[in-house]
Short mmCIF file of C-alpha atoms and ligand atoms in Angstrom, two decimals:
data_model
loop_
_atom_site.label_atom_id
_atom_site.label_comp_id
_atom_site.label_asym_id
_atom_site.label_seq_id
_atom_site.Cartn_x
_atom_site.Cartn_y
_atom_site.Cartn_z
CA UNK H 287 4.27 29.04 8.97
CA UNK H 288 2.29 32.46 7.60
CA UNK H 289 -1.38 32.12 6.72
CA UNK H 290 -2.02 31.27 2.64
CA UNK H 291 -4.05 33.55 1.03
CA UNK H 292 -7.83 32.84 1.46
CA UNK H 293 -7.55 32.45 -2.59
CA UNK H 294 -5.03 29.72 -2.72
CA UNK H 295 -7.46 27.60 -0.40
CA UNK H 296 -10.68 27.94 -2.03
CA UNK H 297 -10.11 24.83 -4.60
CA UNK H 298 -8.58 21.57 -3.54
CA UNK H 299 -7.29 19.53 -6.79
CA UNK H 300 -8.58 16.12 -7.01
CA UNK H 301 -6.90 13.21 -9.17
CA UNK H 302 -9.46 10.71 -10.49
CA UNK H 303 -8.51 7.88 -11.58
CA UNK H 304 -8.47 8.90 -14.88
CA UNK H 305 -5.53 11.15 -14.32
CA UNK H 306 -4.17 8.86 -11.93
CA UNK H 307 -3.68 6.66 -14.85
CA UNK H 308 -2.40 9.43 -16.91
CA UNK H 309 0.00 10.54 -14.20
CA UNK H 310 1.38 6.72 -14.33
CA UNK H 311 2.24 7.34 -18.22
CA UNK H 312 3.16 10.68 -17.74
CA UNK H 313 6.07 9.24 -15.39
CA UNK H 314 6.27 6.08 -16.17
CA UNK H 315 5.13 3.04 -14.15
CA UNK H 316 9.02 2.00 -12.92
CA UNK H 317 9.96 5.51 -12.12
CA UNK H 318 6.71 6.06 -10.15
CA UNK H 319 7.07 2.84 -8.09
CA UNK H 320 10.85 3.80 -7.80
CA UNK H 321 9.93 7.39 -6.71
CA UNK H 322 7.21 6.07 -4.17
CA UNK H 323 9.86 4.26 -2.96
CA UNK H 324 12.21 6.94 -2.06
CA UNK H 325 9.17 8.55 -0.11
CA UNK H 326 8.04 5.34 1.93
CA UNK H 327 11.57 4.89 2.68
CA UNK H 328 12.48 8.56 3.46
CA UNK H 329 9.17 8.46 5.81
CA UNK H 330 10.14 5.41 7.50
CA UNK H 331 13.42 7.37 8.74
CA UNK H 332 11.15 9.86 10.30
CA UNK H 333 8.98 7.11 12.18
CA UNK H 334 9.13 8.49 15.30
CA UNK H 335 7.90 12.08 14.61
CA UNK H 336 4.51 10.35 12.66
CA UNK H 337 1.22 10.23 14.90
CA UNK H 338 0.59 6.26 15.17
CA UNK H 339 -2.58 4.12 15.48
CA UNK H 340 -3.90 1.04 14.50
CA UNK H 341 -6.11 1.37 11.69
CA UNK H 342 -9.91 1.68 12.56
CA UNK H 343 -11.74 -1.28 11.23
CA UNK H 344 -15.23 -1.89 10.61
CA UNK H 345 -15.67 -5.96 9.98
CA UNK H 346 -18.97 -7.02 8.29
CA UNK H 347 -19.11 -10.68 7.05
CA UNK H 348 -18.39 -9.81 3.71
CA UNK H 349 -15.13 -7.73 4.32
CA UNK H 350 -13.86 -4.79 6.27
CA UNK H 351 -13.97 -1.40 5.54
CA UNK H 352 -11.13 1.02 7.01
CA UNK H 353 -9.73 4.61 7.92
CA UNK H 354 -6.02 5.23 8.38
CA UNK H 355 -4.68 8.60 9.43
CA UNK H 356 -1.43 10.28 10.26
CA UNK H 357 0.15 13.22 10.40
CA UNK H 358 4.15 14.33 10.83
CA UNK H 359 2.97 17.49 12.55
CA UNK H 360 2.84 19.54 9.13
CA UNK H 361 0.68 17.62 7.08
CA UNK H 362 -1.92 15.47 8.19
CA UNK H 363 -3.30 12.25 6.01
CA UNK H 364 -5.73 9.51 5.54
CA UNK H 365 -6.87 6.90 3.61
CA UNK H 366 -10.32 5.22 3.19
CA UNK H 367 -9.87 1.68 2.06
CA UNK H 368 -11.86 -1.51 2.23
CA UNK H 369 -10.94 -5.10 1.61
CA UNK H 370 -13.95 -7.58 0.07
CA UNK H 371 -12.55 -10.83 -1.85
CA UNK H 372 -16.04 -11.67 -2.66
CA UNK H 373 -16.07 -8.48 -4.82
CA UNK H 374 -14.12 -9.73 -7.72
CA UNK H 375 -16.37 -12.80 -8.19
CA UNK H 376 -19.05 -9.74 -8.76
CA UNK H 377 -16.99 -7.33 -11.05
CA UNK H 378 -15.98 -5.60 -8.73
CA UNK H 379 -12.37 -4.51 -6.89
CA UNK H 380 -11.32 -6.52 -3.92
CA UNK H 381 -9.83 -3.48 -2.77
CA UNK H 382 -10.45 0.25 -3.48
CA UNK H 383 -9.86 3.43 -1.82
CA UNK H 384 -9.69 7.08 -1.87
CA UNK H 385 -7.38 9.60 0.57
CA UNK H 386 -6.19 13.09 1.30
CA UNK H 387 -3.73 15.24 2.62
CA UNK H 388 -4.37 18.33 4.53
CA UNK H 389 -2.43 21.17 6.08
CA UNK H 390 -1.86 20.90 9.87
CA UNK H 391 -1.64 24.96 10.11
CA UNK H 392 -5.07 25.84 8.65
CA UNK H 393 -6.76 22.33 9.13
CA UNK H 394 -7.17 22.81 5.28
CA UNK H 395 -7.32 19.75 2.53
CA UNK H 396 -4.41 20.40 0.13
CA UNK H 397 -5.58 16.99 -2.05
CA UNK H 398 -8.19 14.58 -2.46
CA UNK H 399 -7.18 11.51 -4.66
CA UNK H 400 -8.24 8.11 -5.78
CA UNK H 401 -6.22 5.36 -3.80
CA UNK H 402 -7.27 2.33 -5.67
CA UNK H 403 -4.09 2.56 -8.38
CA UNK H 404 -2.24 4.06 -5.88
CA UNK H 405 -2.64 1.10 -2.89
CA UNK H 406 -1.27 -0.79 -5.44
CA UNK H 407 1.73 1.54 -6.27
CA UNK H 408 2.18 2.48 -2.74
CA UNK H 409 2.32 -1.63 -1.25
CA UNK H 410 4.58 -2.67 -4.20
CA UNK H 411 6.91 0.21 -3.57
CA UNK H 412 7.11 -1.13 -0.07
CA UNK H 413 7.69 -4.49 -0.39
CA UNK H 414 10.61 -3.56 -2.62
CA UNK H 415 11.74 -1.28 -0.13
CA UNK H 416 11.22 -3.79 2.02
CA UNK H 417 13.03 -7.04 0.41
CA UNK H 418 15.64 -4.27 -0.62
CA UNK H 419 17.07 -4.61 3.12
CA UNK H 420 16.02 -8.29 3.87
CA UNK H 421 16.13 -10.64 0.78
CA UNK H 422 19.14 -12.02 -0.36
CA UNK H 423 21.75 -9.99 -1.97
CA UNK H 424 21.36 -12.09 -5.47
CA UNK H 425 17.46 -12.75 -5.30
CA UNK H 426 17.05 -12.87 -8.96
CA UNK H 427 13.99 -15.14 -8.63
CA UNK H 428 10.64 -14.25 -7.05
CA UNK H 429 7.62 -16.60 -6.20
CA UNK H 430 4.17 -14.51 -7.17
CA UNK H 431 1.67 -16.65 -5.35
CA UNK H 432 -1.48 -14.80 -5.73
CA UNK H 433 -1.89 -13.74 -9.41
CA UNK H 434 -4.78 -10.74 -9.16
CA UNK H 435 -4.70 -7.00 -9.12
CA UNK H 436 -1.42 -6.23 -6.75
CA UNK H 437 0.42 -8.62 -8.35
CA UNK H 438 2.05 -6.97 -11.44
CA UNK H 439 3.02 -3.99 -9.62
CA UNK H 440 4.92 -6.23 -7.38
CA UNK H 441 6.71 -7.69 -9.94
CA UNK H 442 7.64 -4.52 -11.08
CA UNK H 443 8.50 -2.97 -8.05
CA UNK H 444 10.93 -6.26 -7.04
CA UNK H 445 12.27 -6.26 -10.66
CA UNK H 446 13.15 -1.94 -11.04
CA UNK H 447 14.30 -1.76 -7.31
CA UNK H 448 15.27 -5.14 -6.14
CA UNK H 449 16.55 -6.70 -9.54
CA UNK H 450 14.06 -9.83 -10.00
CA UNK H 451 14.94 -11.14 -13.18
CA UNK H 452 12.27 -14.41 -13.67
CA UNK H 453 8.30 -14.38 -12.11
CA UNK H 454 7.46 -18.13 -10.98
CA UNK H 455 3.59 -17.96 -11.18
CA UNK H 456 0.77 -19.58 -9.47
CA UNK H 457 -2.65 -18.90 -8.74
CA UNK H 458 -5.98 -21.30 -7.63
CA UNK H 459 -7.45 -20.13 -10.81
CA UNK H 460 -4.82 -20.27 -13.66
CA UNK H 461 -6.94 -17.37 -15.67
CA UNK H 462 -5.28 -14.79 -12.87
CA UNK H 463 -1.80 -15.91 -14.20
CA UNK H 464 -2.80 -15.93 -17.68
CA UNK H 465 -4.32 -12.42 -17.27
CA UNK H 466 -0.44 -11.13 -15.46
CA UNK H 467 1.45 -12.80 -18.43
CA UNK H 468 -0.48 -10.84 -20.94
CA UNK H 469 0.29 -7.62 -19.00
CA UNK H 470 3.92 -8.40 -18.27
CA UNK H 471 4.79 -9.37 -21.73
CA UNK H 472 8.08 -7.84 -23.15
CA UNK H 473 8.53 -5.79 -19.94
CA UNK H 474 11.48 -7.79 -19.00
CA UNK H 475 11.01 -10.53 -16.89
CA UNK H 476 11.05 -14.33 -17.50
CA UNK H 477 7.73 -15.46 -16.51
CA UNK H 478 7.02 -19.04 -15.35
CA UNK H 479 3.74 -20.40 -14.82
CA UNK H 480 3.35 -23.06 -12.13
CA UNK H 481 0.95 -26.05 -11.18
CA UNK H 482 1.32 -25.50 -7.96
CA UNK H 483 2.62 -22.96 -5.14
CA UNK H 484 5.01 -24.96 -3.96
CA UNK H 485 6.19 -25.72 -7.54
CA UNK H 486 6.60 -21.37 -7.71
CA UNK H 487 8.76 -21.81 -4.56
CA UNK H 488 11.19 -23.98 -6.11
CA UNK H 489 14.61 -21.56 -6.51
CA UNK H 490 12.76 -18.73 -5.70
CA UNK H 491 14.66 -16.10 -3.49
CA UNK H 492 11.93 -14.10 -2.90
CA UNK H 493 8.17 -15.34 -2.22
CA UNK H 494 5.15 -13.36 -2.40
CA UNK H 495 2.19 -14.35 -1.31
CA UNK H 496 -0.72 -12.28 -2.46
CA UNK H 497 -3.84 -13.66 -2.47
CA UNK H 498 -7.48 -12.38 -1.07
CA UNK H 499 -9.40 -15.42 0.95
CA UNK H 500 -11.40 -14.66 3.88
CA UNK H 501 -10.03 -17.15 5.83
CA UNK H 502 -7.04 -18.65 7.92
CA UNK H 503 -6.06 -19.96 4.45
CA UNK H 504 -2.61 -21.93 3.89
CA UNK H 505 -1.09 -20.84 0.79
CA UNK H 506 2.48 -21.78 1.85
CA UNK H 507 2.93 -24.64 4.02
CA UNK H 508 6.17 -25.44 5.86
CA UNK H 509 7.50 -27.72 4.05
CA UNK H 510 7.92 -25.57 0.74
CA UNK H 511 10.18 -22.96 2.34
CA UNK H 512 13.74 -23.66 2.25
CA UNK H 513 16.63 -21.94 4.16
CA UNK H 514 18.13 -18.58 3.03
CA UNK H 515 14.53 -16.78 1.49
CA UNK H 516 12.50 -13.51 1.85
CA UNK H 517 9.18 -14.05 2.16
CA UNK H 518 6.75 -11.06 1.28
CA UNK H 519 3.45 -12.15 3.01
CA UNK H 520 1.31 -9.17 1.72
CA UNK H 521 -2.33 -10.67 1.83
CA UNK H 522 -3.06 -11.88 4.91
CA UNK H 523 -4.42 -7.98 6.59
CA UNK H 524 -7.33 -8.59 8.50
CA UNK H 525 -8.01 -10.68 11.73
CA UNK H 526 -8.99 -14.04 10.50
CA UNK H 527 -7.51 -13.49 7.18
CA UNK H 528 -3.67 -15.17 7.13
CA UNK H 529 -1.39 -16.99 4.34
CA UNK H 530 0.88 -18.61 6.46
CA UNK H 531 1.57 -21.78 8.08
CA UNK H 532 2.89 -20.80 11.54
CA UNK H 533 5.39 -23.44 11.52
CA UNK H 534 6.72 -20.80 8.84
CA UNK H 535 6.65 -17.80 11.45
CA UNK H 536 8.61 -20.04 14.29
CA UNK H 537 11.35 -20.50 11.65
CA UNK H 538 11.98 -17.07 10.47
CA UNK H 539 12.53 -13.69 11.63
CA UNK H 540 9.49 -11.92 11.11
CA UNK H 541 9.45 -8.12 10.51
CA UNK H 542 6.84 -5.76 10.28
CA UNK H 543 5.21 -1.90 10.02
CA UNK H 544 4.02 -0.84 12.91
CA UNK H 545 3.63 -3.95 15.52
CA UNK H 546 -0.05 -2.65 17.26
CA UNK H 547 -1.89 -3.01 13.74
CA UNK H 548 0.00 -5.88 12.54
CA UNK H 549 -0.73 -7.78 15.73
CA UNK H 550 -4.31 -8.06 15.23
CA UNK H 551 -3.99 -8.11 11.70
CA UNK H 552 -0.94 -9.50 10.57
CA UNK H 553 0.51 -13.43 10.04
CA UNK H 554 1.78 -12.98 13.79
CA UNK H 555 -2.21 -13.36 14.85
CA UNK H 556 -1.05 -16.47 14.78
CA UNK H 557 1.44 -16.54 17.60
CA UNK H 558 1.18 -15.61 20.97
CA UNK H 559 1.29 -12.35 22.07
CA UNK H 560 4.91 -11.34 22.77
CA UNK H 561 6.10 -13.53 19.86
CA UNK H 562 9.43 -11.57 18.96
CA UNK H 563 9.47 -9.21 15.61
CA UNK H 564 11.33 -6.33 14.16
CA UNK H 565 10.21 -2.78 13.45
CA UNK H 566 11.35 -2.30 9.64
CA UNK H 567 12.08 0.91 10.23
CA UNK H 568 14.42 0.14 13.02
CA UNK H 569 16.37 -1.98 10.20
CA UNK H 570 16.02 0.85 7.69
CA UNK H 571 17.51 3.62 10.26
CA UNK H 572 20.72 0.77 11.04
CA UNK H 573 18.97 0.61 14.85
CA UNK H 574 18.61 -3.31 13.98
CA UNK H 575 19.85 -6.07 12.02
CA UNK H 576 18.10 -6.96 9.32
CA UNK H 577 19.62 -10.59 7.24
CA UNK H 578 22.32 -12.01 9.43
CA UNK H 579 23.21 -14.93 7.17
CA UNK H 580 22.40 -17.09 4.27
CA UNK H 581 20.38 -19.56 6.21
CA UNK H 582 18.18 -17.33 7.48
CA UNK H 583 14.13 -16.81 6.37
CA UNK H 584 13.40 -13.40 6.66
CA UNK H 585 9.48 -12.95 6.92
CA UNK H 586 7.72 -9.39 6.06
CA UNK H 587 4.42 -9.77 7.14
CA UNK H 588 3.28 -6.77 5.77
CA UNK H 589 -0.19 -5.62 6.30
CA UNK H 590 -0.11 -1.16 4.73
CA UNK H 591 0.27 1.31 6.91
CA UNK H 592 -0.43 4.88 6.97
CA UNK H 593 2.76 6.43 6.94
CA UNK H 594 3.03 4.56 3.39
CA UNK H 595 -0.54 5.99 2.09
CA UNK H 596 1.19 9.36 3.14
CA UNK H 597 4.23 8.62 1.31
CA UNK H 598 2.33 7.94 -1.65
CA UNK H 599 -0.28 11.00 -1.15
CA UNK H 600 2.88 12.68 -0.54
CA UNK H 601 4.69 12.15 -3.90
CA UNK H 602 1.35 12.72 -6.13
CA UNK H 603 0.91 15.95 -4.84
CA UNK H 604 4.78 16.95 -5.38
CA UNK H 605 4.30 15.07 -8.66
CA UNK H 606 1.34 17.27 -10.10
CA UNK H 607 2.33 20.61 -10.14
CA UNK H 608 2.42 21.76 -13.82
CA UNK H 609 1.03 18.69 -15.08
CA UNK H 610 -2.88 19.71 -15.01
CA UNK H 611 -4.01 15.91 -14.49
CA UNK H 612 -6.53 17.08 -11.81
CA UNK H 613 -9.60 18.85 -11.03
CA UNK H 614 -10.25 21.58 -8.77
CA UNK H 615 -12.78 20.36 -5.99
CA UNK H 616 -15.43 22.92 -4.81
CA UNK H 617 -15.30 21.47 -1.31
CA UNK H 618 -14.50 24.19 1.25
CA UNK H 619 -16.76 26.98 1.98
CA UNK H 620 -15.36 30.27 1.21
CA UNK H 621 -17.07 33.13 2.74
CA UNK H 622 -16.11 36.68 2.29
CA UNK H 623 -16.14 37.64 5.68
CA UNK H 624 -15.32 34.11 7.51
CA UNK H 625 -18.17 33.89 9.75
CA UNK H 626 -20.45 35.29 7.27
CA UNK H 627 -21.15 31.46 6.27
CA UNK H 628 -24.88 32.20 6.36
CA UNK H 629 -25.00 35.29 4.27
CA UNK H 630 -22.80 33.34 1.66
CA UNK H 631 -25.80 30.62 1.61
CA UNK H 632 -28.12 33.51 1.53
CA UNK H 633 -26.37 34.62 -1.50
CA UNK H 634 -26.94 31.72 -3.42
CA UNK H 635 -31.15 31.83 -3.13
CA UNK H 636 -32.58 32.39 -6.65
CA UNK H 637 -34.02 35.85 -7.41
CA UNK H 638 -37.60 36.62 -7.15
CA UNK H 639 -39.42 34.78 -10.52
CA UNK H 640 -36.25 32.42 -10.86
CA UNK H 641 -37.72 29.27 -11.07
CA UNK H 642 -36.60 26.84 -7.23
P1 LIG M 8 -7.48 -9.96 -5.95
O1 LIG M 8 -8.77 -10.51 -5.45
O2 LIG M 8 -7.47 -9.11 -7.16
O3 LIG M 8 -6.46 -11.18 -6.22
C1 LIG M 8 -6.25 -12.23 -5.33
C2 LIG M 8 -5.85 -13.49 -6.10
O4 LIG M 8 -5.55 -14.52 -5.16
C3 LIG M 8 -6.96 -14.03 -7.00
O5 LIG M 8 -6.50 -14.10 -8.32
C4 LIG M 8 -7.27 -15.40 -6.40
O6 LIG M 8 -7.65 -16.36 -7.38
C5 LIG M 8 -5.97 -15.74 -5.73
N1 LIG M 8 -6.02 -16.75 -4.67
C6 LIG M 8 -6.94 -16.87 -3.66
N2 LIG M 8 -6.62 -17.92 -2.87
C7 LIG M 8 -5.47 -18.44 -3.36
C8 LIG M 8 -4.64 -19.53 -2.97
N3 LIG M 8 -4.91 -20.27 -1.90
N4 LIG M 8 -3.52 -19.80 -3.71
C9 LIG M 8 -3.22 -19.04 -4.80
N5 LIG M 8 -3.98 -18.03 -5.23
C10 LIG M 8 -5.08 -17.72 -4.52
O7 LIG M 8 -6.84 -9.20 -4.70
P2 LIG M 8 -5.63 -8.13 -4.69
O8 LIG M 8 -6.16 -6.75 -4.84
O9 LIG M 8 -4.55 -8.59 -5.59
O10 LIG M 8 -5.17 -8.27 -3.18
C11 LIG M 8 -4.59 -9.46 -2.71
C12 LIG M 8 -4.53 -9.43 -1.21
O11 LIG M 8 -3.62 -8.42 -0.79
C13 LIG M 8 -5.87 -9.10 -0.57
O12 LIG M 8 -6.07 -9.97 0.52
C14 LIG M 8 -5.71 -7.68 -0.09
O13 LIG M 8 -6.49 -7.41 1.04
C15 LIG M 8 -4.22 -7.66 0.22
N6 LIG M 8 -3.61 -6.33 0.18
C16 LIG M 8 -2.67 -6.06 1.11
C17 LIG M 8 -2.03 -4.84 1.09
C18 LIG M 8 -0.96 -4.54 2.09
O14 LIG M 8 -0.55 -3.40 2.22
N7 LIG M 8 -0.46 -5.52 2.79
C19 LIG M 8 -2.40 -3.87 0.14
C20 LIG M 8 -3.35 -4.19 -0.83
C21 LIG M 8 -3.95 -5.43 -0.79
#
């Protein structure tokens, strides 16, 4: 690869989440979550040219707070995300984040953007990806357990790339679901609301579980999973945080990201160490067998990785050229003579009489 100009570095274009907002209108919400798709799927096929590691975690009692890089040896990525259920009763985000993408030649950032809207684009795209090879072939039906801020764009992720057709609802506090079916009205999906989660499960195809508790929490017990579903078990993603009965896990085939991070952080935390599971992208690439039959429970037990923040990074920067929705950053020292940095600094001293 030949060097860029020095000109064609100096600004790095930022999305805020204003624009990232604007950027959702200006392609639509389906066809975004539709073209993240493509990307986390497309990257998945590459899996073994990404650099891989478990996230790096830093626990508090209140929540964790995490980086997660890769790179496929051209472009490098990352994502700073944390993960606080306390936050919402507070105002504030259970999860938010910010990432970038730089060039591997130059060690240059190419873009900084908010990650908050698109965590929720980029997990939703997955699971769809996702249930697209596991779930049965005529889900129609999905169980939302879990009614907070990932939960629409899973429902609209499962309904533009998997075909739901009806939402059955449930959340511990019914204003969550109330709040979804206000924001999923005439978007074209029957939406149920349920008394229970186990009342959601009932002819659902597809579960979801999505909920934020800091705790080894049971939002699905064994009893209300019956043969033949997919079950997307999104919010358990921290050690000591889990959604899942493990009776569940010992009945189904569980697959997952990337099996070091989900180990500590996944449902499987559960189960003992060498409990069996399936690389998705080995199922995506035809290396292994994803649904074998109608009886089967297929489990994801996703927990994000970063090959899907840098499928999502990925597409927003492809995605912004000529649109304008960002800024340009000031954040890389541009010197005219490169290790001149001093004399640039020097540069910018007031004149004589200029007030500091
Ligand atoms: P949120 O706080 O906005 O919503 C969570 C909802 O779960 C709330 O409405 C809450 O009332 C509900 N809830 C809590 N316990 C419940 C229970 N036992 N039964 C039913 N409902 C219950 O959080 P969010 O941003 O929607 O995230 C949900 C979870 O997903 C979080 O734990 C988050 O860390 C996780 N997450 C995972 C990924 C991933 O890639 N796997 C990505 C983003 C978020």
């Amino acid at each position: 690869m030949s060097a860029p100009a020095p000109s064609e570095l100096a600004f790095v274009p930022f999305v805020s989440v204003d624009n990232m907002m604007k950027l959702v209108h200006h392609i639509g919400i389906e066809k975004m979550l539709s073209g993240i798709a493509d990307y986390v799927e497309e990257d998945f096929r590459r899996w073994e040219l990404f650099d891989k590691t478990p996230r790096v975690a830093s626990h508090s009692k209140e929540g964790v707070i995490e980086l997660m890089p890769t790179s496929d040896g051209e472009t490098y990525g990352f994502k700073y995300v944390n993960g606080h259920p306390k936050n919402t009763k507070e105002g504030l985000q259970t999860v938010t984040a910010f990432g970038l993408l730089a060039d591997v030649y130059t060690g240059y950032p190419v873009l900084v953007t908010e990650m908050t809207v698109l965590t929720a684009l980029r997990t939703a795209a997955t699971s769809a990806v996702v249930a697209k090879y596991l779930a049965p072939k005529d889900a129609h039906t999905m169980a939302m357990i879990g009614n907070g801020a990932q939960s629409e764009f899973q429902a609209l992720a499962m309904k533009e790339i998997c075909g739901i057709k009806t939402l059955r609802l449930y959340d511990v506090d019914p204003k969550a679901t109330e709040k979804l079916m206000r924001n999923l009205e005439g978007r074209g999906l029957t939406l149920q609301s349920c008394k229970s989660a186990e009342e959601a499960a009932l002819g659902a195809q597809i579960i979801t579980t999505c909920t934020a508790d800091k705790q080894n929490a049971t939002v699905l017990s064994d009893n209300m999973v019956g043969t033949g579903v997919h079950i997307n078990a999104i919010g358990g993603d921290c050690p000591g945080k889990t959604e899942l009965a493990s009776g569940i896990l010992a009945r189904s085939d569980v697959f997952v990201e990337y099996p070091p991070q989900t180990r500590i952080e996944g449902e499987i935390q559960q189960m003992p160490e060498d409990f069996p599971v399936t690389e998705i992208w080995k199922v995506i690439t035809g290396q292994a067998e994803g649904r074998k039959d109608e009886r089967q429970i297929t489990l994801f037990d996703g927990v994000g990785f970063a090959t899907e923040d840098f499928s999502a990074l990925r597409y927003v920067r492809d995605q912004l050229k000529g649109t304008g929705l960002y800024h340009d950053l000031d954040m890389l020292a541009d010197p005219d003579d490169p290790r001149d940095l001093f004399g640039m600094v020097m540069r910018a001293e007031p004149e004589s009489g200029d007030a500091a």
